[in-house]
PDB file of C-alpha atoms in Angstrom:
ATOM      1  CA  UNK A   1       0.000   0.000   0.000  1.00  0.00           C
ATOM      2  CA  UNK A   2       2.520   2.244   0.895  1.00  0.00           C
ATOM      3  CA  UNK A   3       4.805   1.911  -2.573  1.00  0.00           C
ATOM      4  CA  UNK A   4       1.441   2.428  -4.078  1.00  0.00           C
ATOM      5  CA  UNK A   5       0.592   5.739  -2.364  1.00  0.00           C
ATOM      6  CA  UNK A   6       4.365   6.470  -3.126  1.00  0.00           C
ATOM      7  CA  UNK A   7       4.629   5.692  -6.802  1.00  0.00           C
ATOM      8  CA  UNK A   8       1.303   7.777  -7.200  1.00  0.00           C
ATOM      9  CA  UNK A   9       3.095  10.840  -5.224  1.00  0.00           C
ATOM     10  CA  UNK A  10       6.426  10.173  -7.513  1.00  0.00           C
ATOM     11  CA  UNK A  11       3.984  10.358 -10.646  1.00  0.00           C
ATOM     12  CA  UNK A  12       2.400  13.235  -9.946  1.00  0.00           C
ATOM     13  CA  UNK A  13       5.262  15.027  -8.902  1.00  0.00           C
ATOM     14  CA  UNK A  14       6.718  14.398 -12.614  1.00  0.00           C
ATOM     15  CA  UNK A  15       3.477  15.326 -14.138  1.00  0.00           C
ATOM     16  CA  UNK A  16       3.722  18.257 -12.358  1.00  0.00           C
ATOM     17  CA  UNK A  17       7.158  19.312 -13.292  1.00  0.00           C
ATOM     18  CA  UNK A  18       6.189  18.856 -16.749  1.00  0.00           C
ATOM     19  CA  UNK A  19       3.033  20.531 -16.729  1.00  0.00           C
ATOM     20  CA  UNK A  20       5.488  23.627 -14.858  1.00  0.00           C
ATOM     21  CA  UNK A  21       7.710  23.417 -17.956  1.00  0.00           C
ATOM     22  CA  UNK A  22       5.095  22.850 -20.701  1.00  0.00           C
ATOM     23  CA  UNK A  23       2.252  24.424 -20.101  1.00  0.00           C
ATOM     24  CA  UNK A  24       3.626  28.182 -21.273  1.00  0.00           C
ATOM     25  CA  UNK A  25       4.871  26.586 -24.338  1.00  0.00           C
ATOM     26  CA  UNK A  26       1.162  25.198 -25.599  1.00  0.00           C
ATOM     27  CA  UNK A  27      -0.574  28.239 -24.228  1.00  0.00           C
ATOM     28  CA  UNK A  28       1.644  30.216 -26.945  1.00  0.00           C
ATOM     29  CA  UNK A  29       1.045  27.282 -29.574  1.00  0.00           C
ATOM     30  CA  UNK A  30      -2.855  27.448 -28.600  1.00  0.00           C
ATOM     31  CA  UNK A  31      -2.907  31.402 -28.798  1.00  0.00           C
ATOM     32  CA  UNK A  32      -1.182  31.403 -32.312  1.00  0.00           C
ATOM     33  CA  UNK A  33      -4.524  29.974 -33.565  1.00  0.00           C
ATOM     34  CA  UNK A  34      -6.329  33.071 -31.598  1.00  0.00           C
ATOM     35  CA  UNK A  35      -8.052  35.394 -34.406  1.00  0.00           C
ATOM     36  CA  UNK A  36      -7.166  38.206 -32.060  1.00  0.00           C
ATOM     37  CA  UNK A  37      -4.885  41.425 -32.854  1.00  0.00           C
ATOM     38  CA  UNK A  38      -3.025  41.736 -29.453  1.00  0.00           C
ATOM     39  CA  UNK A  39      -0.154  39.098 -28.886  1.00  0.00           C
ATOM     40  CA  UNK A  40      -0.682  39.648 -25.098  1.00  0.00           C
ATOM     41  CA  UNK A  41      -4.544  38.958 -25.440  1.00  0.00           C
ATOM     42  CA  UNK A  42      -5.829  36.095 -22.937  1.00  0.00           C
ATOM     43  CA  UNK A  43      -9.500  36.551 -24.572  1.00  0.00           C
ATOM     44  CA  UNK A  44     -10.408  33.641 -26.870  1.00  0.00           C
ATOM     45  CA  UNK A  45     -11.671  35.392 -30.253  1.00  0.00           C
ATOM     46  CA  UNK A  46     -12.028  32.227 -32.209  1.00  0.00           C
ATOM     47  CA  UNK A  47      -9.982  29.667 -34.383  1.00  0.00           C
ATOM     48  CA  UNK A  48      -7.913  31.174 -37.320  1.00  0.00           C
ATOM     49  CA  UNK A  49      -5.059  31.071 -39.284  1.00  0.00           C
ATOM     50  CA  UNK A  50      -4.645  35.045 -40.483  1.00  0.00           C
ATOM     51  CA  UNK A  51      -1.443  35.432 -38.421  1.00  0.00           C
ATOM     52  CA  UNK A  52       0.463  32.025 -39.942  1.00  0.00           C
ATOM     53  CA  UNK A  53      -0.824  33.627 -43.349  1.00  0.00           C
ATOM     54  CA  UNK A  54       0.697  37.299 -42.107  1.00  0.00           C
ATOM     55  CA  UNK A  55       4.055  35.107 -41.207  1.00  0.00           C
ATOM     56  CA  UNK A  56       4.401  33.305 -44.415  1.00  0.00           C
ATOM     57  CA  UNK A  57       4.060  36.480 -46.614  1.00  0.00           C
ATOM     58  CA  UNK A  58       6.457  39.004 -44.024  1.00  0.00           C
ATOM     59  CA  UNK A  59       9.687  39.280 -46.485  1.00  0.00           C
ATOM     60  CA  UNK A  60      11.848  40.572 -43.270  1.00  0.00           C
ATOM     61  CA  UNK A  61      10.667  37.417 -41.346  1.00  0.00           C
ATOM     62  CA  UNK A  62      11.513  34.800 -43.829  1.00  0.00           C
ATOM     63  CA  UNK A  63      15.321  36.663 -44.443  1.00  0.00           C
ATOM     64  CA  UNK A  64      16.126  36.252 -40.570  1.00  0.00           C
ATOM     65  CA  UNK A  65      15.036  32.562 -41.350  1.00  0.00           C
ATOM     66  CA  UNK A  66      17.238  32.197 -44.042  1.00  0.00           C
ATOM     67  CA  UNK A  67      19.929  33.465 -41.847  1.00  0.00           C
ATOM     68  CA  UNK A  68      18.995  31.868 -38.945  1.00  0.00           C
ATOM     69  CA  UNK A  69      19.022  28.508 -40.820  1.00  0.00           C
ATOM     70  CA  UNK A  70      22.211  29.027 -42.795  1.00  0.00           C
ATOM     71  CA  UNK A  71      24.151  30.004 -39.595  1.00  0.00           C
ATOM     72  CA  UNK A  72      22.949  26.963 -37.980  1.00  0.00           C
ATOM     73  CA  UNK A  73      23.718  24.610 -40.651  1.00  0.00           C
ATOM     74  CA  UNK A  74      27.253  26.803 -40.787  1.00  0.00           C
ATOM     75  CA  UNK A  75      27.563  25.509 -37.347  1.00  0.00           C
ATOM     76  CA  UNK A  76      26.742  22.352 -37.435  1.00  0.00           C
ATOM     77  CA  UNK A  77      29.369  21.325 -40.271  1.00  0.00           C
ATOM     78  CA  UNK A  78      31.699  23.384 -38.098  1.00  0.00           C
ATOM     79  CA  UNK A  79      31.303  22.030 -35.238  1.00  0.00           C
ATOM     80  CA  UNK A  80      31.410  18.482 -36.774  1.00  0.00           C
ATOM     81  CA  UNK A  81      34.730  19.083 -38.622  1.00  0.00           C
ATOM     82  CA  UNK A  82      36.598  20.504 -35.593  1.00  0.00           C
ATOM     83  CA  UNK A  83      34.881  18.925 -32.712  1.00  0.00           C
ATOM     84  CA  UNK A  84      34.940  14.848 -33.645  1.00  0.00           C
ATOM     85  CA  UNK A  85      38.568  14.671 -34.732  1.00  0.00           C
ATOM     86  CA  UNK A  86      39.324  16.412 -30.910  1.00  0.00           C
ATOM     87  CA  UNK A  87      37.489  13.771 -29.076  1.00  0.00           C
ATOM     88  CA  UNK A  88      39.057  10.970 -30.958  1.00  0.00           C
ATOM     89  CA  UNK A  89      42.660  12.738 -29.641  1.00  0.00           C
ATOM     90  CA  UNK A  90      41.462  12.709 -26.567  1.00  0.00           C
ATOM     91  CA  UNK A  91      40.444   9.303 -26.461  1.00  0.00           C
ATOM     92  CA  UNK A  92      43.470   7.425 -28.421  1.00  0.00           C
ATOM     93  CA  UNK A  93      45.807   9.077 -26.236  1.00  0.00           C
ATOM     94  CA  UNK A  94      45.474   9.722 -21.864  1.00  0.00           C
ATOM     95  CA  UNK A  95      47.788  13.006 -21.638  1.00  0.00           C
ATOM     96  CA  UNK A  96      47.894  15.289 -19.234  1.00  0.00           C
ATOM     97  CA  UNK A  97      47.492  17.823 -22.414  1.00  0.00           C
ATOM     98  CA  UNK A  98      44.590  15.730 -23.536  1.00  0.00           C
ATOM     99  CA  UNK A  99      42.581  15.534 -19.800  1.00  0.00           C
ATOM    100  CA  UNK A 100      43.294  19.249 -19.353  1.00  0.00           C
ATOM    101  CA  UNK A 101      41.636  20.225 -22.997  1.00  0.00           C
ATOM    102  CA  UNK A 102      38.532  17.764 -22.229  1.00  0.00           C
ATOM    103  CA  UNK A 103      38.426  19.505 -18.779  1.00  0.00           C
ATOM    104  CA  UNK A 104      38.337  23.226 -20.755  1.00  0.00           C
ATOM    105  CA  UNK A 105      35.757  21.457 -22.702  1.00  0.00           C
ATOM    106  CA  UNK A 106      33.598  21.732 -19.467  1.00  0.00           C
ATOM    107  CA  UNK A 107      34.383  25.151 -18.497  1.00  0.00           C
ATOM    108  CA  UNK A 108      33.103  26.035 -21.941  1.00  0.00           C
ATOM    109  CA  UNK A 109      30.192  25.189 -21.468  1.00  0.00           C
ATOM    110  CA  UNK A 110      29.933  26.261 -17.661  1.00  0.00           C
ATOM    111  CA  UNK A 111      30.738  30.180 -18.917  1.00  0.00           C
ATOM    112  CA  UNK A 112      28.079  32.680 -18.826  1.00  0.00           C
ATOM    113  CA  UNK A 113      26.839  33.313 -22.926  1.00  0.00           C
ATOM    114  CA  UNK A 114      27.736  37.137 -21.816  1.00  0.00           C
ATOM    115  CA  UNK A 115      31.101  36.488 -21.489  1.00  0.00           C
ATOM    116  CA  UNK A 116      31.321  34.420 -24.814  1.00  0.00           C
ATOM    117  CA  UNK A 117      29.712  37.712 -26.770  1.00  0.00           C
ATOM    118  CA  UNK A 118      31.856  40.612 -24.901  1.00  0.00           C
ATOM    119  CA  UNK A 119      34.726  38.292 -26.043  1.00  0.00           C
ATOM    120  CA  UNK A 120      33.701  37.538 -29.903  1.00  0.00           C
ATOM    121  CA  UNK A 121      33.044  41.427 -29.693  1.00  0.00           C
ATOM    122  CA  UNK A 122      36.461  42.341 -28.692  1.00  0.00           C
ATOM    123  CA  UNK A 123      37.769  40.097 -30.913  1.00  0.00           C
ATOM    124  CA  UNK A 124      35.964  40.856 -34.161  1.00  0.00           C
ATOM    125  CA  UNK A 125      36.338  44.216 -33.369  1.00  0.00           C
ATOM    126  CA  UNK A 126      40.549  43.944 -32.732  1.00  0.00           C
ATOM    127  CA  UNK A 127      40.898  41.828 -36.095  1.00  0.00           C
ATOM    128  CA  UNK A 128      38.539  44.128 -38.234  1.00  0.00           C
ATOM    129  CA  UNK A 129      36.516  41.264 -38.981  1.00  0.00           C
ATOM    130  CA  UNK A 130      33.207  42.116 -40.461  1.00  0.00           C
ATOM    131  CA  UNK A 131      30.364  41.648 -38.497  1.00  0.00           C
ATOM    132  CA  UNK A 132      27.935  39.322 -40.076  1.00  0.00           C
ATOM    133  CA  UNK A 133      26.486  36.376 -40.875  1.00  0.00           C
ATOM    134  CA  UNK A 134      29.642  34.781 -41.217  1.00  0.00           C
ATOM    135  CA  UNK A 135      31.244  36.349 -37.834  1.00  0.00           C
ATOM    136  CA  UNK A 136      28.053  34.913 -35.960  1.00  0.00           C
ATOM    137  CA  UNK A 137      28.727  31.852 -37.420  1.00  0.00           C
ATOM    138  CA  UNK A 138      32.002  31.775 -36.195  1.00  0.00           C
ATOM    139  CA  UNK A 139      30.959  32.240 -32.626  1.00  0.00           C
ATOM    140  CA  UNK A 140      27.949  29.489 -32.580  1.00  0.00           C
ATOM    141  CA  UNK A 141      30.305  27.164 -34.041  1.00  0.00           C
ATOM    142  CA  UNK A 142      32.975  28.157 -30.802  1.00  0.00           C
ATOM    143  CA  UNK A 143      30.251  27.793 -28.363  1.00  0.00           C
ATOM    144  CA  UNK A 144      28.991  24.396 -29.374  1.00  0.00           C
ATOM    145  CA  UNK A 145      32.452  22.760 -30.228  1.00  0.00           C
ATOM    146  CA  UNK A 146      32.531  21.619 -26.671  1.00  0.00           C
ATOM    147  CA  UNK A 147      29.331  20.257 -26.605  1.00  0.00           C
ATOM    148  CA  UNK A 148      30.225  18.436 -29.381  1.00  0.00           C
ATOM    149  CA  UNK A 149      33.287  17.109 -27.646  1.00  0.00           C
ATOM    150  CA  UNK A 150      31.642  16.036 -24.626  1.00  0.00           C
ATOM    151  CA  UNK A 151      29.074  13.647 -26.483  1.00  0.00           C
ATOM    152  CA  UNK A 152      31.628  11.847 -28.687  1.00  0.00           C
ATOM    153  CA  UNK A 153      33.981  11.663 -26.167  1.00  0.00           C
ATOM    154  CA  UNK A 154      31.278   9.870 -23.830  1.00  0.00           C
ATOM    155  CA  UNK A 155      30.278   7.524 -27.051  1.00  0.00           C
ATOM    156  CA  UNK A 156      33.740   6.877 -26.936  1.00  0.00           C
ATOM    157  CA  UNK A 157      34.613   5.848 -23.412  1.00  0.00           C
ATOM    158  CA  UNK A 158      31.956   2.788 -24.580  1.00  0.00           C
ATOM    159  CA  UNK A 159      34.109   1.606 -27.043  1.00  0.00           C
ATOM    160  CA  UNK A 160      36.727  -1.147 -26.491  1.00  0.00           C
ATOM    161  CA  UNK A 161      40.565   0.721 -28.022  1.00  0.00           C
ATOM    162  CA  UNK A 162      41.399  -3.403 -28.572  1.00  0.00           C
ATOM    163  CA  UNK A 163      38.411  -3.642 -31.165  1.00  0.00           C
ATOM    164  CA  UNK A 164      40.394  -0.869 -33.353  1.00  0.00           C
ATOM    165  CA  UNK A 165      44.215  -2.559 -32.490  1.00  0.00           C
ATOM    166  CA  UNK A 166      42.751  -6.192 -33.559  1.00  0.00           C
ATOM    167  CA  UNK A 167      41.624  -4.545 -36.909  1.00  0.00           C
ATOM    168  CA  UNK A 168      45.048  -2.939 -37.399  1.00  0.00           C
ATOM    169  CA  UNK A 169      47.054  -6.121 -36.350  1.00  0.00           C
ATOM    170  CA  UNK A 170      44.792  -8.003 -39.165  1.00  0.00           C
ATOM    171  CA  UNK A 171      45.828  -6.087 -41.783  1.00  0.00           C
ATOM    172  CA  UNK A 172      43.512  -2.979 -41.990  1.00  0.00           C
ATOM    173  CA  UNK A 173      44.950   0.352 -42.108  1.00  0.00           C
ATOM    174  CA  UNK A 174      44.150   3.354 -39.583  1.00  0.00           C
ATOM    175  CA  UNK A 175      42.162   4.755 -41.767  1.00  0.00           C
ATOM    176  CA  UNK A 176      39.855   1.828 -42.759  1.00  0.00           C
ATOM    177  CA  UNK A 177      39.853   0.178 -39.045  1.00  0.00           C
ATOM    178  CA  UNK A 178      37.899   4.191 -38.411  1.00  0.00           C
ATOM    179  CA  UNK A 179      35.656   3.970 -40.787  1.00  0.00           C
ATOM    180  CA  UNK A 180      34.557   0.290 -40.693  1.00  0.00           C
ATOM    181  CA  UNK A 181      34.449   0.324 -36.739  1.00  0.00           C
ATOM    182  CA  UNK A 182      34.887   3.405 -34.960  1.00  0.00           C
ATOM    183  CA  UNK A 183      32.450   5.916 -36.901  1.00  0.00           C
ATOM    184  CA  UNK A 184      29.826   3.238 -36.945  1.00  0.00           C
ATOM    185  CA  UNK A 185      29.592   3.093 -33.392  1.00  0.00           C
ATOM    186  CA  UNK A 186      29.973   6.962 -32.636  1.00  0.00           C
ATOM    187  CA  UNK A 187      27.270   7.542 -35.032  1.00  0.00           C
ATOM    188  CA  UNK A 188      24.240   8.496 -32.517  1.00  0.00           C
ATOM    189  CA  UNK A 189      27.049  10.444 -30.596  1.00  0.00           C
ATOM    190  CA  UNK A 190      27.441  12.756 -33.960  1.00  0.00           C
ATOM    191  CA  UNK A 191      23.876  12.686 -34.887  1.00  0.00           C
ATOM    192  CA  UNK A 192      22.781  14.323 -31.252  1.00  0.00           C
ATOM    193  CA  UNK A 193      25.479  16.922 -31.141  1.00  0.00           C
ATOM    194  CA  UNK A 194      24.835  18.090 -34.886  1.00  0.00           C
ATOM    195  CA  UNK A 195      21.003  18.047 -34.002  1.00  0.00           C
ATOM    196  CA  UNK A 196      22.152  19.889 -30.519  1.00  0.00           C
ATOM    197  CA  UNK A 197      24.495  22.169 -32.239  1.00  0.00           C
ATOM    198  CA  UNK A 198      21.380  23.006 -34.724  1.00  0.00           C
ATOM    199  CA  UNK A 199      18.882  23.908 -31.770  1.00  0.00           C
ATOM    200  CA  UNK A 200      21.844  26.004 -29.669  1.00  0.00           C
ATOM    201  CA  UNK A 201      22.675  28.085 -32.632  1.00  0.00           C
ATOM    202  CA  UNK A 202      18.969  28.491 -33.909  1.00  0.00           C
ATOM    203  CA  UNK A 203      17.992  30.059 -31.010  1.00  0.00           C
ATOM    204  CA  UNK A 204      20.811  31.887 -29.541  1.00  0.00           C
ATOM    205  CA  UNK A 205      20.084  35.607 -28.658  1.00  0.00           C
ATOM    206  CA  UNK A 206      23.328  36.635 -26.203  1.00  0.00           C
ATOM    207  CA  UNK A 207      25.966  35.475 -28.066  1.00  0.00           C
ATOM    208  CA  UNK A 208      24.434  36.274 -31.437  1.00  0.00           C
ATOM    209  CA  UNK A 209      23.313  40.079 -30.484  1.00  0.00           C
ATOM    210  CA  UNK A 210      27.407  40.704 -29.920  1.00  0.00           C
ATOM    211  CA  UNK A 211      29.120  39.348 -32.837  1.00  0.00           C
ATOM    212  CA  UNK A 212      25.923  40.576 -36.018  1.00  0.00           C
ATOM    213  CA  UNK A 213      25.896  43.075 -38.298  1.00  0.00           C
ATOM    214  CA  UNK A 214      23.149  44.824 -40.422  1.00  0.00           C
ATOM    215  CA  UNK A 215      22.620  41.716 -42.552  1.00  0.00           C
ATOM    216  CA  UNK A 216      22.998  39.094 -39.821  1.00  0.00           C
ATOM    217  CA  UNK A 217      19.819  39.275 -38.114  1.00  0.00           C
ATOM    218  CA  UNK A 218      18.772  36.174 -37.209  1.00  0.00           C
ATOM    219  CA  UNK A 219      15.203  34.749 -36.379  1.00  0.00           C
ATOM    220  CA  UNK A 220      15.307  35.394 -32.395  1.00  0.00           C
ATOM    221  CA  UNK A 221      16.779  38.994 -33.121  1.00  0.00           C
ATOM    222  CA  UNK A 222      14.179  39.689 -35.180  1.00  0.00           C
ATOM    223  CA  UNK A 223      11.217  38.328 -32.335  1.00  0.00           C
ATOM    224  CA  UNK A 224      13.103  40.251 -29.653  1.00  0.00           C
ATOM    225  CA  UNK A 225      13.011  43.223 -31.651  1.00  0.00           C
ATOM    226  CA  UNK A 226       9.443  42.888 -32.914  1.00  0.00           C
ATOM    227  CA  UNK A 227       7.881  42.737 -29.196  1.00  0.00           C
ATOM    228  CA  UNK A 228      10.060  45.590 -28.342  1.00  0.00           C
ATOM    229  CA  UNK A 229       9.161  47.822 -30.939  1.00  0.00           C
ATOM    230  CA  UNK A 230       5.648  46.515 -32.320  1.00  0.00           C
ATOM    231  CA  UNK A 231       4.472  43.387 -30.577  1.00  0.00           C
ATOM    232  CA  UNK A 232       2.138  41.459 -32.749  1.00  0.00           C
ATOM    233  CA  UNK A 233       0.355  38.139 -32.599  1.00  0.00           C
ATOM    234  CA  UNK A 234       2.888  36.694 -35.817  1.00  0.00           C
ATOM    235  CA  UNK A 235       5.251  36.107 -32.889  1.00  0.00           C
ATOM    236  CA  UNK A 236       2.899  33.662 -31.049  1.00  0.00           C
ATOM    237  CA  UNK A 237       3.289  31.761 -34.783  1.00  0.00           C
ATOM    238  CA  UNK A 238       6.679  32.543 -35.318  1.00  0.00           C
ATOM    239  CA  UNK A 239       7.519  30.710 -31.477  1.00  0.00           C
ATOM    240  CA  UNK A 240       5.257  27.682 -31.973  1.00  0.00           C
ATOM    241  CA  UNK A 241       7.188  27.188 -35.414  1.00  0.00           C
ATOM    242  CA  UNK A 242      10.599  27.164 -33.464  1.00  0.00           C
ATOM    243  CA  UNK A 243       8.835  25.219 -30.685  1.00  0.00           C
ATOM    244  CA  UNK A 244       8.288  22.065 -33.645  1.00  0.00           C
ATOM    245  CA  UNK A 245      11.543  22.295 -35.194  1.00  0.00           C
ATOM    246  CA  UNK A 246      13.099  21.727 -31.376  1.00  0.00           C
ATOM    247  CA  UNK A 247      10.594  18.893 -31.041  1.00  0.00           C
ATOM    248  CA  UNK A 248      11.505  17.313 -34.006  1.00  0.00           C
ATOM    249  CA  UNK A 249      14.993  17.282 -33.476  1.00  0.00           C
ATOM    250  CA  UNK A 250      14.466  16.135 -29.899  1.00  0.00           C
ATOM    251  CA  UNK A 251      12.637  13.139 -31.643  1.00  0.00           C
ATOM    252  CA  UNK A 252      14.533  12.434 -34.256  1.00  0.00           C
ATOM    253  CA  UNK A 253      17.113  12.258 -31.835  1.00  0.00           C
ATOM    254  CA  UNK A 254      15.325   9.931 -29.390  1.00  0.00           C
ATOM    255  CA  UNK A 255      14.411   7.829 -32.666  1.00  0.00           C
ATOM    256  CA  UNK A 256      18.404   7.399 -33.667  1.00  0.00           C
ATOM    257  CA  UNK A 257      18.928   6.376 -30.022  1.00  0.00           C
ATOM    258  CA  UNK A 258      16.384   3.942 -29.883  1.00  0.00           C
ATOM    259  CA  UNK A 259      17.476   2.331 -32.949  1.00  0.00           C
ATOM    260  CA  UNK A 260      21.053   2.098 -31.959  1.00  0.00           C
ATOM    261  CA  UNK A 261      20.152   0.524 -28.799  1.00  0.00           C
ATOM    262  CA  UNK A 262      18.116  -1.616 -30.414  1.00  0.00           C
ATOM    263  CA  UNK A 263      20.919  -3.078 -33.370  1.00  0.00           C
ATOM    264  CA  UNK A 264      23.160  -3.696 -30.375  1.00  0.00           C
ATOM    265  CA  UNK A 265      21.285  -5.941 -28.440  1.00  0.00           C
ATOM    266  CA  UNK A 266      20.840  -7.881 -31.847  1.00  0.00           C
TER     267      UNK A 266
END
């Protein structure tokens, strides 16, 4: 009786942590569909779709898009490039170089996102680097490097070094005992930090407000600035939009885990 009453207390303790979390989110979703012309409105006015259609056809809108997405994708490949080939290091070899860089690869990610844009500021600013979409890519793709780190590196610490040494004693060269083992295995590892790299850089305000210029307003610029300077109900669209893409790539990540799981208990 009393693990009953407890796992009922535990469950509605989680349910109410999520509802905490969640409910905002689909009250925004909800009021996106509200044929109303006040984003702040709580006064139900009837189902519609006028503000999706005002979304769709707002040219300024769609161009932070574009840049939000190319930035993002920027990132990613970024991120990807630099970040995999570091964890590997880390993992082949156990240096005292090698610990203290994976260790910086946690302060990283323990700095405030104030301090990363004062810096990419000062440093733009010192090079004569032009500020734009290319200088705020450079500055997601420094922020989620770690991240990207951190994830292979942990796929990594599952796999057995003697797996890659039997390969090379057989016969196979470095390069082919990688590809054939290693990058197989590490695969979910890279698909959730290019899909968390993605999300980070999509919706980054701090760091990207320090390090734009004129033409590298991105999409949560552009939503900060519209409810500062002429709040309308497009932005309850405009955040349930973002709020799917995260989903999906929460769920596409969940699917890619699943599956792995699943092909190595075959």
């Amino acid at each position: 009786m009393a693990v009953n009453v407890k796992r009922t207390v535990g469950k509605g303790y989680v349910w109410l942590i999520l509802l905490f979390f969640y409910f905002p989110i689909a009250m925004v979703v909800i009021y996106s569909f509200n044929n109303t012309t006040s984003p702040n409105s709580a006064v139900w006015y009837g189902l519609s779709l006028r503000w999706y259609k005002a979304l769709f056809s707002n040219a300024q809108i769609g161009l932070a898009v574009r840049n939000s997405f190319l930035i993002a994708v920027i990132t990613v490949i970024l991120s990807l490039l630099l970040g995999i080939p570091a964890a590997i290091s880390m993992w082949e070899r156990d240096s005292k170089i090698n610990r203290f860089l994976e260790n910086m690869s946690y302060l990283s990610i323990l700095l405030p996102e104030i301090i990363y844009g004062i810096a990419f500021l000062t440093w733009f600013s010192f090079l004569k680097f032009p500020f734009g979409l290319y200088s705020v890519s450079i500055a997601h793709s420094t922020f989620c490097i770690p991240y990207t780190i951190i994830m292979v590196r942990a796929r990594l610490s599952t796999v057995d070094i003697l797996t890659i040494e039997a390969a090379r004693t057989l016969g196979a060269s470095k390069a082919r005992a990688f590809c054939d083992i290693l990058i197989p295995d590490i695969v979910p590892a890279i698909v959730s930090s290019a899909l968390l790299s993605f999300v980070l850089s999509l919706d980054n305000v701090i760091i990207t407000t320090f390090s734009s210029g004129a033409d590298g307003t991105t999409l949560p610029l552009k939503i900060y600035s519209m409810l500062r300077l002429k709040p309308s109900p497009v932005i309850n669209s405009l955040c349930a939009l973002m709020t799917l893409v995260t989903f999906l790539s929460v769920a596409l990540r969940y699917l890619i885990d699943s599956r792995s799981k699943k092909n190595k208990a075959q």
